[in-house]
Short mmCIF file of C-alpha atoms in Angstrom, two decimals:
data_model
loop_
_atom_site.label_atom_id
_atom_site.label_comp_id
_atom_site.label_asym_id
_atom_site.label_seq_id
_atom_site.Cartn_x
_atom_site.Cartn_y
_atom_site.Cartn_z
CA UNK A 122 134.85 151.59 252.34
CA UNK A 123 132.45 152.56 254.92
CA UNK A 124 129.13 154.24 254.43
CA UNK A 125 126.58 155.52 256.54
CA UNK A 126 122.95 155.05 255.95
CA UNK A 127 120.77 158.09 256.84
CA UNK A 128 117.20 157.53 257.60
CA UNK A 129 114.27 159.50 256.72
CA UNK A 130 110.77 159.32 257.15
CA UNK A 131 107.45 161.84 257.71
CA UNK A 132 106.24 160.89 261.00
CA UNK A 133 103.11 160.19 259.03
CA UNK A 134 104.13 157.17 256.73
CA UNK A 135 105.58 155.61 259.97
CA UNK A 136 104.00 152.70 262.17
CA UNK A 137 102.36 154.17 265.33
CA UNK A 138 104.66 152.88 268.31
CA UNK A 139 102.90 149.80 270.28
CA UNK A 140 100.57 148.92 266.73
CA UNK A 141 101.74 145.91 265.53
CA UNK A 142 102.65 147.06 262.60
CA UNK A 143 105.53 149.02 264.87
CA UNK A 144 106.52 145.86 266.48
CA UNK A 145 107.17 144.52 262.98
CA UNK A 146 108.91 146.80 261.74
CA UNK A 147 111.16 147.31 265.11
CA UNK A 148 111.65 143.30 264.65
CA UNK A 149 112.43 143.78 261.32
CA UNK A 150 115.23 146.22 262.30
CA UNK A 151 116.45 143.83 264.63
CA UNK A 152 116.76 141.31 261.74
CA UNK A 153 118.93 143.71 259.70
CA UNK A 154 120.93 144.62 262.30
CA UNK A 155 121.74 140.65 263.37
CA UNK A 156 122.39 140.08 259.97
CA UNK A 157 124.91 142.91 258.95
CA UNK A 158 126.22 141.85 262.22
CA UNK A 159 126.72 138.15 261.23
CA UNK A 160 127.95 139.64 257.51
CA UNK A 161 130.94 141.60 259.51
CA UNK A 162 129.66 144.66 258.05
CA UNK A 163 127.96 146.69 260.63
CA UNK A 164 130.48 149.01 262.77
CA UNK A 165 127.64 151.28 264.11
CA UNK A 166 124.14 152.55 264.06
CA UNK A 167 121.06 153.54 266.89
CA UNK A 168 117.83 155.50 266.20
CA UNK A 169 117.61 159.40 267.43
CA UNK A 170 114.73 160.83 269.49
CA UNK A 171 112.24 162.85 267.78
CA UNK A 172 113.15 166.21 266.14
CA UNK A 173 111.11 168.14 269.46
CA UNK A 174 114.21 166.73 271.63
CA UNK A 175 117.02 168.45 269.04
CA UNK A 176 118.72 171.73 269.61
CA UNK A 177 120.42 173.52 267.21
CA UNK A 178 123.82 176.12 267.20
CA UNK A 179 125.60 178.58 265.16
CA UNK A 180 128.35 180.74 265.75
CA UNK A 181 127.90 184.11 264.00
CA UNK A 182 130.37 187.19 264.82
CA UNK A 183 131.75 184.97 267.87
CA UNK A 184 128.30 184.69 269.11
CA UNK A 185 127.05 181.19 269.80
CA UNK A 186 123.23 181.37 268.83
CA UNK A 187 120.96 178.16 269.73
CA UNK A 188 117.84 177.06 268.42
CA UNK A 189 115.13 174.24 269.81
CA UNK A 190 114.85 171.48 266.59
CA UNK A 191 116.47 171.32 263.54
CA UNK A 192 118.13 173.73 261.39
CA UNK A 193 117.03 172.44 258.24
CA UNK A 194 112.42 172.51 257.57
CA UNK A 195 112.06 169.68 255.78
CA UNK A 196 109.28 167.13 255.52
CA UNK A 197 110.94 164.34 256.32
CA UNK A 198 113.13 163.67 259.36
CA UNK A 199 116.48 161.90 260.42
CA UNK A 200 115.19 159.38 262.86
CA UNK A 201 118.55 157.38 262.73
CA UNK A 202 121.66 155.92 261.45
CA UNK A 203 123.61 152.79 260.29
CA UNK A 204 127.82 152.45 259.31
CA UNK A 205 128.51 149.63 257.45
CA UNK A 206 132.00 148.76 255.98
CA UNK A 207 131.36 147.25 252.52
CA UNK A 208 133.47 146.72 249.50
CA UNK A 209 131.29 149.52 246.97
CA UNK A 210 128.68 151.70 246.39
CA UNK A 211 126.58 148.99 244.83
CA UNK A 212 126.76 147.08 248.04
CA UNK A 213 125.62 149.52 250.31
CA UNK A 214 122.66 150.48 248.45
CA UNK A 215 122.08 146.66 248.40
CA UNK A 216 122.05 146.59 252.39
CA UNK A 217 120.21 150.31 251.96
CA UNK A 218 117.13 148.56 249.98
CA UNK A 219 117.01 145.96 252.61
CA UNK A 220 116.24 148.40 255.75
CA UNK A 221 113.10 148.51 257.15
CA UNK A 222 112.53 152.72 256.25
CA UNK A 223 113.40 152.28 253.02
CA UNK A 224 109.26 151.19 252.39
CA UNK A 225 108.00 153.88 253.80
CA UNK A 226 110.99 156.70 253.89
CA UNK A 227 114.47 157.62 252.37
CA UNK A 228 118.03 155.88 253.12
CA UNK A 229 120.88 158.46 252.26
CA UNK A 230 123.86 156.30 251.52
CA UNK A 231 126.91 158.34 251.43
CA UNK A 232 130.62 157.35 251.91
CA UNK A 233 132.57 158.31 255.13
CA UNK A 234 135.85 160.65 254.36
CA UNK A 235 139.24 158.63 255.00
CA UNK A 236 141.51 160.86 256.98
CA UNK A 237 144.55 158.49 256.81
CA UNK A 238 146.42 158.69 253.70
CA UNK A 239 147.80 155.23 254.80
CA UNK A 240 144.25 153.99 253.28
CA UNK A 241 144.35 155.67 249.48
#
C-alpha cells in the first residue's frame, strides 16, 4: 500500500536555514531518505518552496479565478512530501515518527487511492 507523508510545520518551530541546527536537521533528512531508500520503500518525495511562491485557482461559473498563496489559512504549512510503499498503516506511521518534522511539526499519513481494480 502506498502512503504519502504530508509535512507541516509553523515557520517558527523550524531551524533557521544556514544555523546548524538547519544543517542537522537537512542531514537528518538525508538519513531518512537513504534509508527508506535502502528499505525499498521510498517511491517519491522533495520539499516545496515557501507558501509566498504558491498560487492558487478555482473555477466558479466557468470563470477561472487565481489567488497568490494558499487557499486554506492555517498555522502551519505544507513544506513537503514523502511516498512510501509499505505493507500497513502501522508501518507508515512507524517511518512517519522517524522524519525529521515530526519534532517540531505534523506528518499527515494518508493512503494513496488504487485506481486499478487489478490491485483489490
Amino acid at each position: 500500500m502506498q502512503y504519502m507523508f504530508l509535512l507541516y510545520s509553523t515557520p517558527e518551530a523550524e531551524p533557521v536555514y544556514g544555523t546548524p541546527e538547519f544543517q542537522a536537521m537537512m542531514a537528518d533528512f538525508a538519513a531518512f531518505s537513504a534509508k527508506a531508500q535502502a528499505d525499498g520503500v521510498l517511491r517519491g518525495g522533495e520539499g516545496l518552496q515557501g507558501i509566498e511562491t504558491a498560487t492558487s485557482i478555482k473555477l466558479r461559473g466557468g470563470k477561472v479565478e487565481t489567488m497568490d498563496g494558499p487557499f486554506a489559512e492555517t498555522r502551519e504549512h505544507l513544506g513537503g512530501y514523502y511516498v512510501l510503499d509499505v505493507p500497513d498503516l502501522d508501518t507508515a506511521l512507524r517511518y512517519a515518527a522517524q522524519m525529521p518534522v515530526a519534532a517540531f511539526g505534523t506528518v499527515e499519513v494518508r493512503p494513496l487511492l488504487n485506481y486499478d481494480p487489478a490491485d483489490a
